[in-house]
PDB file of C-alpha atoms in Angstrom:
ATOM      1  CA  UNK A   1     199.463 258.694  52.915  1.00  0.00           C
ATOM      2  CA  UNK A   2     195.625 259.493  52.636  1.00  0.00           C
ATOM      3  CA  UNK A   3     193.931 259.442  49.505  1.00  0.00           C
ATOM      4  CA  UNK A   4     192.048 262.726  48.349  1.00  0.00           C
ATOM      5  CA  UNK A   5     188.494 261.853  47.635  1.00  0.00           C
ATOM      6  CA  UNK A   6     187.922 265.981  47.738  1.00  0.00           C
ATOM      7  CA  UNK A   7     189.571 267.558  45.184  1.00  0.00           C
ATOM      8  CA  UNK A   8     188.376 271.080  45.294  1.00  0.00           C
ATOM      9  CA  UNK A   9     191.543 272.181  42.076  1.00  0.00           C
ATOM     10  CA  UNK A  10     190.137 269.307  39.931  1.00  0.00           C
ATOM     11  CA  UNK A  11     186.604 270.474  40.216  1.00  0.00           C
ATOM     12  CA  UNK A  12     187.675 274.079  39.458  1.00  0.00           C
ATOM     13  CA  UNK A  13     190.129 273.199  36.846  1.00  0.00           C
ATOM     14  CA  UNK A  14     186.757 271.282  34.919  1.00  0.00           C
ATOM     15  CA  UNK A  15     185.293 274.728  35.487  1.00  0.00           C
ATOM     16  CA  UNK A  16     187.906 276.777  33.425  1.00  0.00           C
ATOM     17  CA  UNK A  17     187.801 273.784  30.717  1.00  0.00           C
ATOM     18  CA  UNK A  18     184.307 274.102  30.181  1.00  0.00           C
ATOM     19  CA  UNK A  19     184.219 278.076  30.097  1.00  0.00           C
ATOM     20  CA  UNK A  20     187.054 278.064  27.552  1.00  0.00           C
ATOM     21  CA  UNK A  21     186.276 279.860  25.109  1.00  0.00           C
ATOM     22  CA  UNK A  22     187.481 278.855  20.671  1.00  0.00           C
ATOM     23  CA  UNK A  23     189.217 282.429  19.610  1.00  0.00           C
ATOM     24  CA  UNK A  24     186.991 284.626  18.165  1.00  0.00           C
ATOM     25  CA  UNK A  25     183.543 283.373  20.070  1.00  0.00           C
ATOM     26  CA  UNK A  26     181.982 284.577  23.169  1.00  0.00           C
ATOM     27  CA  UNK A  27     182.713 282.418  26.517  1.00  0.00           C
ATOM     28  CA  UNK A  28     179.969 280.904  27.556  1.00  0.00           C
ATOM     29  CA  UNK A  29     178.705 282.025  30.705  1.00  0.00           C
ATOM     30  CA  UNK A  30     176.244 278.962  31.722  1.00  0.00           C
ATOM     31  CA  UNK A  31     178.522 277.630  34.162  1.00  0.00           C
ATOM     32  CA  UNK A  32     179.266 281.025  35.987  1.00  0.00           C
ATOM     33  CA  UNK A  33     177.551 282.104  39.105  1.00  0.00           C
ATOM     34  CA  UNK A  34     174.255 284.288  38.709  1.00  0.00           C
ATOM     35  CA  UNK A  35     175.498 287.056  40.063  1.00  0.00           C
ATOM     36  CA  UNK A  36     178.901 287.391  37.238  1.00  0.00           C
ATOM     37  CA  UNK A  37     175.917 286.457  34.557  1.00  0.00           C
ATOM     38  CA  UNK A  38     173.689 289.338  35.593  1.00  0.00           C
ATOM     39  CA  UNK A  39     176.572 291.993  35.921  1.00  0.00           C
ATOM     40  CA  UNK A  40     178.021 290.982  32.353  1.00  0.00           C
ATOM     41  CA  UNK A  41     181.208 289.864  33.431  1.00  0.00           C
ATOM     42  CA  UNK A  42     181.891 288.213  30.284  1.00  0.00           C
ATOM     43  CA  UNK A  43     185.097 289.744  30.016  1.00  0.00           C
ATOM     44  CA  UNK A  44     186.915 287.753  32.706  1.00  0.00           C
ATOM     45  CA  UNK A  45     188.319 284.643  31.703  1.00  0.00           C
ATOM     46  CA  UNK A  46     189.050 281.904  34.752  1.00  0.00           C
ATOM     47  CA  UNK A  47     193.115 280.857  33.530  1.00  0.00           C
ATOM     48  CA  UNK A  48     195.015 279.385  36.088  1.00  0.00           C
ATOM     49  CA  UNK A  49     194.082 276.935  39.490  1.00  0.00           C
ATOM     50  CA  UNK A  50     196.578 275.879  41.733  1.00  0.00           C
ATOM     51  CA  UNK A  51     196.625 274.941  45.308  1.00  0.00           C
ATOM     52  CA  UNK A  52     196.175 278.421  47.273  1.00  0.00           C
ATOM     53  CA  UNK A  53     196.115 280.230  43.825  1.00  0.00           C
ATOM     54  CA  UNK A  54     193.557 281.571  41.325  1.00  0.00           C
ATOM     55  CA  UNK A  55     194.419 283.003  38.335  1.00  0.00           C
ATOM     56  CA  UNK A  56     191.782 285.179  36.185  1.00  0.00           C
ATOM     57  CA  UNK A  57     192.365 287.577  33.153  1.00  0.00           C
ATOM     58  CA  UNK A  58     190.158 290.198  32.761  1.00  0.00           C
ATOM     59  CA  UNK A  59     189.759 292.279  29.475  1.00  0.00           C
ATOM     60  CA  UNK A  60     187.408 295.512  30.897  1.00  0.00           C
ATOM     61  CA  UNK A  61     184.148 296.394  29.341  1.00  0.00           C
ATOM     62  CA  UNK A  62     182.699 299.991  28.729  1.00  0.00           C
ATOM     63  CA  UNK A  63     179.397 298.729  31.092  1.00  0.00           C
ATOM     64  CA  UNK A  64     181.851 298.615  34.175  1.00  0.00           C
ATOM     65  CA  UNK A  65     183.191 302.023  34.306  1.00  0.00           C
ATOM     66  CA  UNK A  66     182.070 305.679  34.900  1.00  0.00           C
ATOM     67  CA  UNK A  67     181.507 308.291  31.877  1.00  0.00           C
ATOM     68  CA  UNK A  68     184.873 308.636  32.183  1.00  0.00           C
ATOM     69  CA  UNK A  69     185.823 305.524  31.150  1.00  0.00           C
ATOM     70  CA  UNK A  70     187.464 304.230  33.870  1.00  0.00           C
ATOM     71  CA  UNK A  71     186.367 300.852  35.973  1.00  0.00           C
ATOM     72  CA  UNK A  72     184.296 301.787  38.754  1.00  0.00           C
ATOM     73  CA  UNK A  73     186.169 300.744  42.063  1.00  0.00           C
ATOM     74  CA  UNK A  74     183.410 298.290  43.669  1.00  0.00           C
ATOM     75  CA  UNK A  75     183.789 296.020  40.309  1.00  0.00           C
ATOM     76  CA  UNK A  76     187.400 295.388  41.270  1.00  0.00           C
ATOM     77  CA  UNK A  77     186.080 293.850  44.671  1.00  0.00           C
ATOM     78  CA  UNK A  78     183.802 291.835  42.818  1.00  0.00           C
ATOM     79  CA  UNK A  79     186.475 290.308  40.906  1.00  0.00           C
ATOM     80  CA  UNK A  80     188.753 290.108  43.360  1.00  0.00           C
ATOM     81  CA  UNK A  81     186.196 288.182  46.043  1.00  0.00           C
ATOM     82  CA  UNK A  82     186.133 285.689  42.994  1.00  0.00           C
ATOM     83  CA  UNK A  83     189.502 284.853  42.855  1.00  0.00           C
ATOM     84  CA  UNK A  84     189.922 284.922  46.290  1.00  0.00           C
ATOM     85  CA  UNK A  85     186.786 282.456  46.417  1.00  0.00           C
ATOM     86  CA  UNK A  86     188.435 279.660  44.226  1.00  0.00           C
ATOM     87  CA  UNK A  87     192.205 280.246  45.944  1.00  0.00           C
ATOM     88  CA  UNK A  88     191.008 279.321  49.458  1.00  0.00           C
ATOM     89  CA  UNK A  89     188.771 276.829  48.389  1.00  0.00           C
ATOM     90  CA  UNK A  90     191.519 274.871  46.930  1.00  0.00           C
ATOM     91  CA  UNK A  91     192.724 274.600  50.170  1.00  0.00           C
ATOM     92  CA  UNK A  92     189.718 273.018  51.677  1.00  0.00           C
ATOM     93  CA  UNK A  93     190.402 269.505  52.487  1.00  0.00           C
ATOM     94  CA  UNK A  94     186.503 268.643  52.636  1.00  0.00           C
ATOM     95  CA  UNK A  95     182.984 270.108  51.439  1.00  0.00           C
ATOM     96  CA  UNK A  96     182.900 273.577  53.682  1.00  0.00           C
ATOM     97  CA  UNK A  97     181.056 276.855  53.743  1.00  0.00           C
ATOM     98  CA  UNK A  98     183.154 280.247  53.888  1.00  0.00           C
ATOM     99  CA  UNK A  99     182.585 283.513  53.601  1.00  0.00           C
ATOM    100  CA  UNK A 100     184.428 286.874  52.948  1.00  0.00           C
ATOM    101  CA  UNK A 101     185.126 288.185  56.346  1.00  0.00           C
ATOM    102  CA  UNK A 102     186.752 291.820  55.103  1.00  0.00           C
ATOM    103  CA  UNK A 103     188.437 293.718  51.813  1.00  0.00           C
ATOM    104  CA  UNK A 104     191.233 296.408  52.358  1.00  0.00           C
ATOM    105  CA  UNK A 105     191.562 297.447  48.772  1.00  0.00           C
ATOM    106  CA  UNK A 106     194.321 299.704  47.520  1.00  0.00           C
ATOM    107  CA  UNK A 107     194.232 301.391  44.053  1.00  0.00           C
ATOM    108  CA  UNK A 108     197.648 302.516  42.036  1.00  0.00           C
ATOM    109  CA  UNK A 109     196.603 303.271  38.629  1.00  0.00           C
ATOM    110  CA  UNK A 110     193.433 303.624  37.247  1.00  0.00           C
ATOM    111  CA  UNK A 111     191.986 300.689  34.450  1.00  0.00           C
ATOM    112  CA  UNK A 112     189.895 301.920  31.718  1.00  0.00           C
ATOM    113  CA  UNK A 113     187.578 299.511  28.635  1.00  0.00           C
ATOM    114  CA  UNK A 114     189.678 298.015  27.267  1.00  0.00           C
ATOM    115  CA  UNK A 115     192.683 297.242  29.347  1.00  0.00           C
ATOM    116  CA  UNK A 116     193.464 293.758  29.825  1.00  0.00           C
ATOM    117  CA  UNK A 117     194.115 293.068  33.173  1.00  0.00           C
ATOM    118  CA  UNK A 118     195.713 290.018  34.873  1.00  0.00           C
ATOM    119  CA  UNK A 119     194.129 289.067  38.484  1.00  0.00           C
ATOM    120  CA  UNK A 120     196.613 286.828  40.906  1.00  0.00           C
ATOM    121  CA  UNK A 121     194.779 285.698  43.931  1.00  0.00           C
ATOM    122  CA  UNK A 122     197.104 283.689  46.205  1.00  0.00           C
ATOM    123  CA  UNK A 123     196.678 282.454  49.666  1.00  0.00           C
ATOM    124  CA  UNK A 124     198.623 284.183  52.274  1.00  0.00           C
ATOM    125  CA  UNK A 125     198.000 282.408  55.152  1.00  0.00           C
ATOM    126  CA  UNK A 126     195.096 279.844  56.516  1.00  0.00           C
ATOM    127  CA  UNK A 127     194.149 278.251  59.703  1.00  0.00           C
ATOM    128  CA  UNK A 128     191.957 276.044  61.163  1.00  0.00           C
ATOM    129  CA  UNK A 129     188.864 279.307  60.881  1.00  0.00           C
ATOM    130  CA  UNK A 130     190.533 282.216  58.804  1.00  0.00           C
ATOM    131  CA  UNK A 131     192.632 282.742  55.900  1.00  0.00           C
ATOM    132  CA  UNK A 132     193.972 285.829  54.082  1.00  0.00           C
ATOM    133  CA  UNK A 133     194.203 285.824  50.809  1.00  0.00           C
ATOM    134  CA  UNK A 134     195.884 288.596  48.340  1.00  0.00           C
ATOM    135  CA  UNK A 135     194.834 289.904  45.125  1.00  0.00           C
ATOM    136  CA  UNK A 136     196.801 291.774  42.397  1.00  0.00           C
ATOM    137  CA  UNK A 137     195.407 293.661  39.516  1.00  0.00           C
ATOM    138  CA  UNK A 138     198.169 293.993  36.917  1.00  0.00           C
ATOM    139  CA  UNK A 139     198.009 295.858  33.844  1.00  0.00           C
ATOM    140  CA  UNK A 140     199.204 292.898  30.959  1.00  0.00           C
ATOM    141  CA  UNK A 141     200.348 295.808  28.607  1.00  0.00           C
ATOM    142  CA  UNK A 142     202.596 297.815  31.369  1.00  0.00           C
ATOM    143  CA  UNK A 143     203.557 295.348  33.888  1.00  0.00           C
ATOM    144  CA  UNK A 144     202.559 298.062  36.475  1.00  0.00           C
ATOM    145  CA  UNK A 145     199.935 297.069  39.833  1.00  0.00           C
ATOM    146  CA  UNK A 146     196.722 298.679  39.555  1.00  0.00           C
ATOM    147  CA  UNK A 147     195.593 297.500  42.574  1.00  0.00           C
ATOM    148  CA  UNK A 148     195.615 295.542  45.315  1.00  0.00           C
ATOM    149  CA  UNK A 149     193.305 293.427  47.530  1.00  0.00           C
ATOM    150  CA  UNK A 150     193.626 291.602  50.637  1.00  0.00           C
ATOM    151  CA  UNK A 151     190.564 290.028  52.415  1.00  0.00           C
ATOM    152  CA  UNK A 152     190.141 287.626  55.212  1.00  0.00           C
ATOM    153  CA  UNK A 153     187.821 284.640  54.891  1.00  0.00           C
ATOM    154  CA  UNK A 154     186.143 282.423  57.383  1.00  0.00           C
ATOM    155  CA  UNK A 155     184.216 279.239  57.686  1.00  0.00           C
ATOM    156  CA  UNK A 156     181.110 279.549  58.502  1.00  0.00           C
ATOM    157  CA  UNK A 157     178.081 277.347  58.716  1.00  0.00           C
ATOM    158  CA  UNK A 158     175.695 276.744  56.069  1.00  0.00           C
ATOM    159  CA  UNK A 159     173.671 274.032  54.080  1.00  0.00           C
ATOM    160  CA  UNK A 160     175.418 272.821  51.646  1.00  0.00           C
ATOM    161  CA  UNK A 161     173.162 270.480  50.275  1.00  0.00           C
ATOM    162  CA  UNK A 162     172.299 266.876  49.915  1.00  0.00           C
ATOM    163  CA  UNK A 163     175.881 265.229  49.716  1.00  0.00           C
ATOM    164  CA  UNK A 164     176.713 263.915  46.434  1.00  0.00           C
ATOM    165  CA  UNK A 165     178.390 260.553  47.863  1.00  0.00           C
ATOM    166  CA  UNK A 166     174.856 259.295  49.604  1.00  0.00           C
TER     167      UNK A 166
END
């Protein structure tokens, strides 16, 4: 049986251990990509990594909806292209570049500041250049799906970088 010198859940797993957050303080954010620092998406907390899954919880702020108060629709993508990021990447049995291929996104209930939301990606399905990966936004104080997400993924090519092992 082959060794795994990548291990793509171990490096994400270090990721939610660092961005833990002691009760009562503010996560910190220095870890998280540019773009969830500049849209204040301090309200998601990374929970869960497994292989093919991604697990986030999301507690929504006032700054993400419309004057109504309810999230605005193209937020929800953002989050769920996240968690869809770190589920197929734990599938990745080397260093590789993918990207988010399409989103069908289906809404059920509307979220509103405040609501604490939990956010399941899981993998559906991957081969050798495309995956499809699912996510659900459930409502932690009803039980009831708020929405849904599937998008596709594919490997593409792009610099990755000087590789750390050289």
């Amino acid at each position: 049986m082959n060794e795994r010198t990548f291990d793509p859940i171990a490096n994400i797993q270090m990721m939610i251990d660092a961005t833990a957050k002691a009760e009562g303080q503010e996560p910190d954010m220095s870890m998280a990509p540019p773009f969830v620092r500049g849209m204040d998406l301090s309200g998601l907390k990374f929970t869960r990594v497994s292989e093919g899954e991604f697990d986030m919880e999301w507690t929504i702020g006032q700054h993400l909806t419309h004057y109504d108060g309810m999230v605005q629709g193209g937020i929800v993508n953002v989050i769920a292209d996240t968690g869809q990021s770190f589920a197929y990447s734990t599938t990745s049995q080397e260093p590789e570049a993918f990207s988010t291929a399409d989103f069908a996104t289906r809404f059920f209930r509307p979220m509103k500041a405040g609501d604490v939301i939990d956010v399941k990606s899981q993998l559906v399905n991957r081969s050798r250049r495309l995956g499809v990966v699912e996510t659900r936004f459930i409502n932690q104080l009803t039980g009831k799906l708020c929405a849904l997400v599937v998008g596709s993924w594919m490997i593409v090519k792009r610099d990755l970088g000087p590789d750390p092992s050289e």
